[in-house]
Amino acid sequence: ELQAGRDKGDPTEKQLQVVLEEAALWQRFREVTNEMIVTKNGRRMFPVLKISVSGLDPNAMYSFLLDFAPTDGHRWKYVNGEWVPAGKPEPPSHSCVYIHPDSPNFGAHWMKASVSFSKVKLTNKLNGSGQIMLNSLHKYEPQVHIVRVGGPHRMVMNCSFPETQFIAVTAYQNEEITALKIKYNPFAKAFLDAKERNHPKNTPENVSEGQHMTYSHLGGWLISNPDAVCAAGSSNYQYGGALSLPAPHSH
């Protein structure tokens, strides 16, 4: 079943490419300034971030990580039908790195089909059950990091896509965004009908469905030997040692 992935492989990684799927849909949202809901219990993203990868070494092991970088130096507010800058941002005291639940895995696995971050949840509470904490009314850009594991950790690629930028909100501000979410998200109609009260989609899921770790912006990234990262039964990875992340670039 991994033959499709092996056909897209390149043992040298020189032909590595990462492509954003459904880029046209993302662009529609970006044109009216995309918004993503953050809640205490965590809310999944729509559109869903999906990428296609080719050029990995099919027989090497990789982990896929996702974080969210602030795109500017201020907070935003919605005034008279448009988003405008509104003062200094809140200090980014904590953030999270989401580790794709298929990690680690062979390059052939990652390349056989699109890599979907559909289980990522956005929260606005440090002690909430969401996986990624973001500050409301701040703009973010998702960043994907590919790390080669199974030996010394090596950062293979960092990439981000301007189309995926969004402002974190506790409720949609722009009616156009609400209309787009309802039009393209099959689950949004159910949210609307139930008015988000006691809807099964709204119940918090066990965080262990996706691994995550907390890191300090002051400390940078902390990654080390994967054999010593977690205790049995724990999905909260504790890393030691350092691996620097170069600035991301668009593809």
Backbone as numpy.savetxt, mean C-alpha at the origin, in Angstrom:
# Nx Ny Nz CAx CAy CAz Cx Cy Cz
2.38 -24.67 -12.69 1.56 -23.46 -12.69 2.42 -22.19 -12.69
3.70 -22.35 -12.34 4.58 -21.17 -12.29 5.28 -20.92 -13.62
4.95 -21.72 -14.64 5.64 -21.55 -15.92 5.43 -20.15 -16.48
4.23 -19.59 -16.30 3.97 -18.24 -16.80 4.91 -17.24 -16.15
5.19 -17.45 -14.87 6.12 -16.57 -14.17 7.55 -16.76 -14.65
7.92 -18.02 -14.87 9.30 -18.28 -15.33 9.53 -17.68 -16.72
8.49 -17.68 -17.54 8.64 -17.12 -18.89 8.92 -15.62 -18.84
8.53 -14.96 -17.74 8.76 -13.51 -17.61 10.02 -13.21 -16.81
10.81 -14.25 -16.53 11.95 -14.07 -15.65 13.21 -13.59 -16.34
14.12 -13.06 -15.53 15.44 -12.62 -15.98 16.37 -12.78 -14.78
17.22 -13.82 -14.76 18.06 -14.06 -13.58 18.93 -12.88 -13.19
19.24 -11.99 -14.11 20.09 -10.85 -13.78 19.31 -9.66 -13.24
17.99 -9.69 -13.36 17.10 -8.61 -12.93 17.31 -7.32 -13.72
18.06 -7.38 -14.80 18.32 -6.16 -15.58 17.10 -5.74 -16.39
16.19 -6.67 -16.63 14.99 -6.37 -17.40 13.78 -6.15 -16.49
14.04 -5.85 -15.23 12.95 -5.73 -14.26 12.02 -4.57 -14.61
10.73 -4.86 -14.64 9.71 -3.85 -14.91 8.53 -4.03 -13.97
8.01 -2.91 -13.49 6.80 -2.92 -12.67 5.78 -1.99 -13.33
4.60 -2.52 -13.59 3.56 -1.76 -14.30 2.33 -1.65 -13.41
1.78 -0.45 -13.31 0.54 -0.25 -12.57 -0.64 -0.74 -13.39
-1.45 -1.61 -12.79 -2.65 -2.09 -13.48 -3.81 -1.12 -13.25
-4.72 -1.08 -14.20 -5.88 -0.19 -14.15 -5.45 1.27 -13.99
-4.38 1.64 -14.68 -3.85 3.00 -14.57 -4.87 4.04 -15.03
-5.67 3.70 -16.05 -6.67 4.65 -16.54 -7.72 4.94 -15.48
-8.10 3.92 -14.71 -9.07 4.12 -13.63 -8.48 5.00 -12.54
-7.25 4.72 -12.16 -6.57 5.57 -11.18 -6.52 7.02 -11.66
-6.24 7.21 -12.94 -6.12 8.56 -13.47 -7.46 9.31 -13.38
-8.56 8.60 -13.59 -9.88 9.24 -13.47 -10.09 9.80 -12.07
-9.67 9.02 -11.08 -9.79 9.49 -9.70 -8.83 10.64 -9.42
-7.63 10.54 -9.97 -6.65 11.59 -9.69 -7.08 12.94 -10.27
-7.76 12.90 -11.41 -8.18 14.15 -12.06 -9.10 14.98 -11.18
-9.82 14.33 -10.26 -10.69 15.07 -9.35 -10.19 14.98 -7.90
-8.89 14.65 -7.74 -8.21 14.49 -6.46 -8.83 13.34 -5.65
-8.18 12.20 -5.76 -8.70 10.99 -5.12 -8.70 11.13 -3.59
-9.67 10.46 -2.97 -9.79 10.43 -1.52 -9.89 8.97 -1.08
-9.27 8.66 0.04 -9.38 7.32 0.64 -9.85 7.47 2.08
-10.84 6.66 2.43 -11.40 6.70 3.78 -10.43 6.03 4.77
-10.23 6.67 5.92 -9.50 6.05 7.03 -10.47 5.96 8.22
-10.48 4.82 8.88 -11.35 4.61 10.04 -10.54 3.96 11.16
-11.12 3.94 12.35 -10.43 3.32 13.48 -10.13 1.85 13.19
-11.10 1.16 12.62 -10.94 -0.27 12.36 -10.25 -0.57 11.04
-10.01 0.47 10.25 -9.31 0.26 8.98 -10.28 0.07 7.83
-9.98 0.70 6.71 -10.83 0.59 5.51 -9.94 0.22 4.32
-10.44 -0.69 3.52 -9.68 -1.09 2.33 -9.72 0.00 1.27
-8.72 -0.02 0.42 -8.58 1.01 -0.61 -9.42 0.67 -1.84
-9.91 1.69 -2.49 -10.45 1.56 -3.84 -10.14 2.84 -4.61
-9.56 2.73 -5.82 -9.18 1.49 -6.48 -8.15 0.68 -5.67
-8.09 -0.61 -6.00 -7.12 -1.49 -5.36 -5.78 -1.35 -6.10
-4.72 -1.25 -5.33 -3.39 -1.16 -5.93 -2.96 -2.54 -6.44
-2.78 -2.66 -7.74 -2.33 -3.90 -8.37 -1.19 -3.59 -9.32
-0.18 -4.45 -9.32 0.95 -4.26 -10.23 1.26 -5.56 -10.96
1.85 -5.42 -12.13 2.39 -6.56 -12.85 3.90 -6.43 -12.87
4.57 -7.54 -12.60 6.03 -7.53 -12.50 6.62 -8.52 -13.49
7.71 -8.12 -14.12 8.48 -9.03 -14.97 9.96 -8.73 -14.78
10.80 -9.72 -15.05 12.24 -9.52 -14.98 12.89 -9.89 -13.66
12.12 -10.46 -12.71 12.75 -10.99 -11.50 13.45 -12.30 -11.82
14.35 -12.70 -10.97 14.94 -14.04 -11.09 13.88 -15.04 -10.64
13.39 -15.90 -11.54 12.26 -16.77 -11.17 12.57 -17.72 -10.02
13.85 -18.01 -9.79 14.22 -18.98 -8.76 14.73 -18.33 -7.47
14.75 -16.99 -7.45 15.16 -16.29 -6.23 13.94 -15.94 -5.39
14.16 -15.61 -4.13 13.07 -15.29 -3.20 12.98 -13.79 -2.99
11.74 -13.29 -3.00 11.51 -11.86 -2.83 10.35 -11.62 -1.86
10.41 -10.48 -1.19 9.26 -9.99 -0.42 8.82 -8.66 -1.03
7.50 -8.45 -1.04 6.92 -7.21 -1.56 6.37 -6.41 -0.38
6.78 -5.15 -0.29 6.37 -4.29 0.80 5.69 -3.05 0.24
4.81 -2.46 1.05 4.09 -1.26 0.64 4.08 -0.27 1.79
4.42 0.98 1.49 4.19 2.04 2.47 3.63 3.26 1.75
3.37 4.30 2.52 2.68 5.48 1.98 3.49 6.72 2.35
3.99 7.42 1.34 4.84 8.58 1.57 4.03 9.87 1.43
4.19 10.81 2.38 3.55 12.12 2.20 4.07 12.78 0.93
3.18 13.44 0.20 3.59 14.03 -1.08 3.97 15.50 -0.97
3.67 16.13 0.16 3.95 17.56 0.28 4.07 17.94 1.75
4.30 19.20 2.01 4.56 19.65 3.36 3.42 20.40 4.02
2.20 20.02 3.75 1.08 20.68 4.43 -0.14 19.76 4.51
-1.09 20.16 5.33 -2.37 19.47 5.37 -3.32 20.18 4.40
-4.45 19.53 4.12 -5.38 20.05 3.11 -6.76 20.25 3.72
-7.55 21.11 3.08 -8.96 21.22 3.43 -9.76 21.43 2.15
-11.03 21.02 2.23 -11.91 21.11 1.06 -12.79 22.34 1.21
-12.58 23.32 0.35 -13.28 24.60 0.46 -13.87 24.98 -0.90
-15.16 25.28 -0.92 -15.82 25.74 -2.14 -15.55 24.83 -3.34
-15.62 23.53 -3.08 -15.52 22.58 -4.17 -14.10 22.24 -4.62
-13.09 22.63 -3.84 -11.74 22.25 -4.24 -10.85 22.09 -3.01
-9.79 21.31 -3.18 -8.82 21.08 -2.13 -7.78 22.20 -2.15
-7.52 22.78 -0.99 -6.52 23.85 -0.88 -5.61 23.55 0.30
-4.35 23.99 0.22 -3.44 23.81 1.35 -3.96 24.55 2.58
-3.73 23.95 3.75 -4.28 24.54 4.98 -3.32 24.34 6.15
-2.17 24.94 6.07 -1.27 24.93 7.21 -0.30 23.77 7.22
0.47 23.71 8.31 1.53 22.72 8.44 0.95 21.32 8.69
1.67 20.29 8.23 1.18 18.92 8.45 1.39 18.48 9.88
0.65 17.47 10.28 0.91 16.85 11.57 2.22 16.09 11.49
2.98 16.04 12.60 4.27 15.33 12.55 4.05 13.85 12.27
4.80 13.28 11.34 4.65 11.85 11.01 5.34 11.00 12.05
4.72 10.85 13.22 5.36 10.15 14.33 5.52 8.66 14.06
4.52 8.04 13.51 4.59 6.61 13.23 3.97 6.34 11.86
4.47 5.30 11.25 3.84 4.82 10.04 4.03 3.31 10.02
3.54 2.67 9.00 3.67 1.23 8.92 4.12 0.81 7.54
4.76 -0.31 7.52 5.09 -0.96 6.25 4.22 -2.22 6.17
3.51 -2.34 5.08 2.66 -3.52 4.88 3.47 -4.54 4.09
3.56 -5.76 4.62 4.26 -6.83 3.93 3.22 -7.70 3.24
3.31 -7.82 1.92 2.33 -8.61 1.19 2.27 -10.02 1.78
1.07 -10.54 2.04 0.95 -11.83 2.73 1.56 -13.01 1.97
1.84 -12.87 0.67 2.51 -13.94 -0.07 4.01 -13.95 0.17
4.52 -12.95 0.89 5.96 -12.84 1.11 6.43 -13.82 2.20
7.68 -14.33 2.05 8.52 -14.27 0.85 8.09 -15.35 -0.14
8.44 -15.15 -1.40 8.07 -16.12 -2.41 9.02 -16.03 -3.60
8.95 -17.06 -4.45 9.82 -17.10 -5.62 9.44 -16.02 -6.64
10.42 -15.55 -7.38 10.16 -14.60 -8.45 9.11 -15.13 -9.41
9.14 -16.44 -9.69 8.16 -17.02 -10.61 6.74 -16.84 -10.08
6.57 -16.90 -8.75 5.24 -16.71 -8.16 4.76 -15.28 -8.37
5.63 -14.31 -8.09 5.23 -12.91 -8.20 4.91 -12.53 -9.64
5.54 -13.21 -10.60 5.36 -12.82 -12.01 4.24 -13.58 -12.72
3.71 -14.64 -12.10 2.73 -15.46 -12.82 1.39 -14.74 -12.99
1.10 -13.79 -12.10 -0.15 -13.04 -12.18 0.07 -11.69 -11.50
-0.93 -10.82 -11.58 -0.77 -9.50 -10.97 -0.65 -9.63 -9.45
0.10 -8.71 -8.86 0.28 -8.66 -7.42 -0.70 -7.63 -6.87
-1.65 -8.08 -6.07 -2.72 -7.21 -5.58 -2.54 -6.91 -4.09
-2.66 -5.64 -3.75 -2.62 -5.23 -2.34 -4.05 -4.97 -1.84
-4.93 -5.89 -2.15 -6.36 -5.70 -1.85 -6.67 -5.77 -0.35
-5.78 -6.35 0.44 -6.07 -6.53 1.86 -5.51 -5.42 2.73
-4.86 -4.43 2.11 -4.35 -3.31 2.88 -5.50 -2.52 3.47
-5.39 -2.17 4.75 -6.42 -1.35 5.40 -5.80 -0.07 5.94
-6.51 1.03 5.77 -6.02 2.34 6.20 -6.77 2.76 7.46
-6.02 3.16 8.48 -6.61 3.58 9.75 -6.09 4.97 10.12
-6.78 5.62 11.02 -6.32 6.92 11.53 -6.03 6.85 13.03
-5.94 5.63 13.55 -5.67 5.44 14.98 -4.46 4.54 15.16
-3.54 4.96 16.04 -2.37 4.13 16.31 -2.78 2.80 16.92
-3.81 2.82 17.76 -4.23 1.59 18.42 -5.44 0.97 17.72
-5.75 1.43 16.51 -6.85 0.83 15.77 -6.44 -0.51 15.21
-7.37 -1.24 14.62 -7.04 -2.56 14.07 -6.74 -2.48 12.58
-6.64 -1.26 12.06 -6.18 -1.13 10.69 -4.69 -1.42 10.61
-4.19 -1.62 9.41 -2.80 -2.02 9.26 -1.87 -0.84 8.99
-2.37 0.20 8.32 -1.55 1.35 7.95 -2.17 2.61 8.55
-1.42 3.31 9.37 -1.95 4.54 9.96 -1.56 5.74 9.12
-2.56 6.55 8.76 -2.34 7.78 8.00 -3.02 8.93 8.72
-2.50 10.13 8.53 -3.13 11.32 9.08 -4.23 11.80 8.13
-5.40 12.02 8.66 -6.50 12.53 7.84 -6.15 13.92 7.30
-6.65 14.22 6.11 -6.44 15.51 5.42 -4.98 15.72 5.04
-4.24 14.63 4.83 -2.89 14.69 4.29 -2.87 13.87 3.01
-1.99 14.28 2.08 -1.91 13.60 0.78 -0.76 12.59 0.79
-1.02 11.43 0.22 -0.04 10.33 0.22 0.11 9.72 -1.17
1.27 9.08 -1.36 1.51 8.31 -2.57 2.02 6.93 -2.16
1.31 5.86 -2.53 1.78 4.51 -2.19 3.13 4.21 -2.87
3.99 3.49 -2.15 5.28 3.09 -2.69 5.44 1.58 -2.53
5.86 0.93 -3.61 6.09 -0.52 -3.57 7.60 -0.76 -3.52
8.00 -1.64 -2.63 9.42 -1.99 -2.48 9.57 -3.49 -2.69
10.51 -3.88 -3.52 10.79 -5.28 -3.77 12.15 -5.60 -3.13
12.15 -6.54 -2.18 13.37 -6.90 -1.46 13.71 -8.34 -1.76
14.96 -8.57 -2.20 15.42 -9.94 -2.41 15.86 -10.51 -1.07
15.35 -11.68 -0.72 15.62 -12.29 0.57 16.21 -13.69 0.35
16.45 -14.40 1.43 17.01 -15.74 1.32 18.51 -15.74 1.46
19.10 -14.59 1.56 20.52 -14.39 1.80 20.62 -13.02 2.40
21.71 -12.30 2.13 21.72 -10.89 2.56 20.58 -10.13 1.87
19.81 -9.37 2.66 18.71 -8.62 2.07 19.25 -7.59 1.08
18.56 -7.47 -0.03 18.99 -6.49 -1.03 17.75 -5.82 -1.63
17.72 -4.49 -1.59 16.61 -3.77 -2.20 16.76 -3.85 -3.72
15.75 -4.41 -4.38 15.80 -4.58 -5.84 15.20 -3.38 -6.54
14.07 -2.90 -6.03 13.42 -1.76 -6.68 12.46 -1.07 -5.72
12.41 0.26 -5.84 11.36 1.05 -5.20 10.62 1.75 -6.32
9.31 1.72 -6.30 8.59 2.43 -7.35 7.28 2.98 -6.82
6.87 4.07 -7.40 5.59 4.68 -7.05 4.97 5.23 -8.33
3.69 5.51 -8.26 2.94 5.94 -9.43 2.12 7.17 -9.07
2.38 8.30 -9.71 1.66 9.53 -9.38 0.14 9.39 -9.48
-0.34 8.51 -10.35 -1.78 8.34 -10.52 -2.46 7.87 -9.23
-1.68 7.24 -8.34 -2.28 6.63 -7.15 -2.32 7.56 -5.94
-1.92 8.81 -6.09 -1.95 9.76 -4.97 -3.39 9.96 -4.49
-3.53 10.19 -3.19 -4.85 10.43 -2.63 -4.73 11.25 -1.34
-5.84 11.85 -0.93 -5.93 12.52 0.36 -6.72 11.62 1.31
-6.16 11.37 2.49 -6.85 10.55 3.50 -7.96 11.38 4.14
-9.15 10.81 4.24 -10.31 11.52 4.80 -11.11 10.56 5.69
-11.87 11.12 6.61 -12.78 10.29 7.42 -14.15 10.19 6.78
-14.43 11.06 5.81 -15.66 11.01 5.01 -15.36 11.70 3.69
-15.93 11.20 2.60 -15.68 11.80 1.30 -16.15 13.25 1.28
-15.31 14.12 0.73 -15.61 15.53 0.66 -16.21 15.93 -0.70
-15.67 15.34 -1.76 -16.07 15.70 -3.11 -17.13 14.73 -3.62
-18.27 15.24 -4.02 -19.35 14.38 -4.50 -18.95 13.60 -5.76
-18.05 14.19 -6.56 -17.57 13.46 -7.76 -16.82 12.20 -7.37
-16.04 12.27 -6.29 -15.33 11.09 -5.82 -16.32 10.03 -5.35
-17.32 10.46 -4.60 -18.35 9.52 -4.14 -19.01 8.82 -5.32
-19.33 9.59 -6.35 -19.98 9.01 -7.54 -19.08 8.01 -8.24
-17.79 8.34 -8.35 -16.84 7.42 -9.00 -16.68 6.14 -8.20
-16.61 6.26 -6.88 -16.47 5.07 -6.04 -17.67 4.15 -6.22
-18.87 4.74 -6.23 -20.08 3.93 -6.38 -20.14 3.30 -7.77
-19.72 4.06 -8.76 -19.80 3.57 -10.14 -18.87 2.39 -10.40
-17.65 2.45 -9.85 -16.64 1.46 -10.21 -16.37 0.41 -9.14
-16.77 0.67 -7.91 -16.51 -0.30 -6.84 -17.75 -1.14 -6.59
-17.69 -2.44 -6.86 -18.88 -3.29 -6.68 -19.36 -3.35 -5.23
-18.46 -3.09 -4.26 -18.85 -3.14 -2.86 -19.45 -1.82 -2.39
-19.21 -0.75 -3.11 -19.68 0.56 -2.67 -21.21 0.63 -2.65
-21.87 -0.04 -3.58 -23.33 -0.03 -3.62 -23.89 -0.66 -2.34
-23.23 -1.71 -1.87 -23.68 -2.35 -0.63 -23.46 -1.42 0.56
-22.31 -0.71 0.56 -22.06 0.27 1.62 -23.17 1.31 1.63
-23.52 1.76 0.44 -24.50 2.84 0.32 -25.87 2.36 0.81
-26.26 1.17 0.36 -27.58 0.65 0.72 -27.70 0.44 2.22
-26.65 -0.06 2.85 -26.70 -0.35 4.28 -26.33 0.86 5.12
-25.98 1.95 4.45 -25.53 3.16 5.14 -24.41 2.85 6.13
-23.65 1.83 5.74 -22.47 1.41 6.50 -22.78 1.02 7.94
-24.04 0.64 8.21 -24.40 0.23 9.56 -24.45 -1.30 9.64
-23.63 -1.85 10.50 -23.64 -3.30 10.74 -23.48 -4.12 9.47
-22.75 -3.56 8.53 -22.54 -4.29 7.28 -21.35 -5.23 7.46
-21.46 -6.48 6.99 -20.35 -7.42 7.20 -19.03 -6.92 6.63
-19.07 -6.14 5.56 -17.82 -5.65 4.99 -17.13 -4.66 5.93
-17.90 -4.16 6.90 -17.34 -3.12 7.76 -16.72 -3.68 9.03
-16.92 -4.99 9.27 -16.40 -5.56 10.50 -14.89 -5.71 10.39
-14.16 -5.37 11.44 -12.70 -5.47 11.36 -12.28 -6.92 11.20
-11.31 -7.15 10.35 -10.80 -8.50 10.15 -9.52 -8.66 10.93
-9.16 -9.91 11.17 -7.94 -10.18 11.92 -6.75 -9.60 11.18
-5.94 -8.85 11.91 -4.81 -8.19 11.27 -3.83 -9.21 10.69
-3.88 -10.46 11.18 -2.91 -11.44 10.73 -3.10 -11.83 9.27
-4.20 -11.39 8.64 -4.36 -11.69 7.21 -3.28 -10.99 6.40
-2.69 -9.94 6.93 -1.57 -9.28 6.27 -0.55 -8.92 7.32
0.72 -9.19 7.02 1.74 -8.91 8.01 2.08 -7.43 7.95
2.43 -6.86 9.09 2.84 -5.47 9.07 3.84 -5.22 10.17
4.55 -4.12 10.05 5.47 -3.77 11.12 5.45 -2.26 11.27
5.81 -1.82 12.45 5.84 -0.39 12.72 7.27 0.09 12.66
7.48 1.28 12.15 8.82 1.84 12.15 8.75 3.33 12.41
9.84 3.87 12.86 9.93 5.29 13.14 10.54 6.01 11.97
9.98 7.17 11.61 10.56 7.94 10.51 11.97 8.38 10.85
12.26 8.54 12.14 13.61 8.95 12.54 14.58 7.80 12.36
14.10 6.60 12.62 14.99 5.45 12.55 15.15 4.89 11.16
14.28 5.27 10.26 14.35 4.73 8.91 13.89 3.28 8.88
14.29 2.57 7.86 13.86 1.18 7.70 14.73 0.27 8.52
14.14 -0.74 9.12 14.88 -1.72 9.90 14.54 -3.10 9.38
15.49 -3.71 8.72 15.25 -5.03 8.14 16.49 -5.88 8.37
16.29 -7.17 8.71 17.45 -8.03 8.95 17.16 -9.44 8.50
17.85 -10.38 9.10 17.73 -11.79 8.76 16.29 -12.26 8.90
15.68 -12.76 7.81 14.27 -13.18 7.87 14.05 -14.38 8.79
15.12 -15.12 9.10 14.96 -16.30 9.94 14.69 -15.93 11.39
14.89 -14.66 11.74 14.74 -14.27 13.14 13.74 -13.14 13.31
12.78 -13.07 12.41 11.94 -11.88 12.43 10.71 -11.99 13.33
10.20 -13.18 13.59 9.00 -13.21 14.41 8.92 -14.48 15.23
8.22 -14.35 16.35 7.97 -15.52 17.19 6.85 -16.33 16.58
6.75 -17.58 16.97 5.70 -18.45 16.43 4.33 -17.85 16.69
3.49 -17.84 15.66 2.13 -17.36 15.81 2.00 -15.85 15.77
3.10 -15.16 15.59 3.03 -13.69 15.58 3.13 -13.18 14.16
2.27 -12.21 13.83 2.36 -11.60 12.50 2.98 -10.21 12.60
3.46 -9.88 13.79 4.06 -8.55 13.99 5.56 -8.69 13.87
6.11 -8.35 12.75 7.52 -8.58 12.47 8.39 -7.53 13.14
9.40 -7.96 13.85 10.34 -7.04 14.47 11.68 -7.17 13.75
12.13 -6.11 13.16 13.35 -6.14 12.38 14.47 -5.43 13.11
15.68 -5.91 12.91 16.87 -5.21 13.39 17.84 -5.08 12.24
18.86 -4.26 12.39 19.77 -4.03 11.26 19.15 -3.03 10.33
19.92 -2.52 9.42 19.41 -1.42 8.58 19.54 -1.73 7.11
18.58 -1.29 6.35 18.63 -1.38 4.89 18.10 -0.07 4.35
18.95 0.68 3.70 18.53 2.01 3.25 17.64 1.90 2.04
16.68 2.82 1.93 15.79 2.87 0.79 16.11 4.10 -0.04
16.56 3.91 -1.28 16.75 5.09 -2.13 15.41 5.76 -2.41
15.50 6.97 -2.86 14.25 7.69 -3.19 13.53 6.94 -4.31
12.19 6.81 -4.19 11.43 6.11 -5.22 11.40 6.89 -6.52
11.18 6.16 -7.59 11.03 6.83 -8.87 9.87 6.20 -9.62
9.23 7.00 -10.44 8.04 6.53 -11.15 8.44 5.65 -12.32
7.54 4.74 -12.66 7.76 3.85 -13.81 6.54 3.92 -14.72
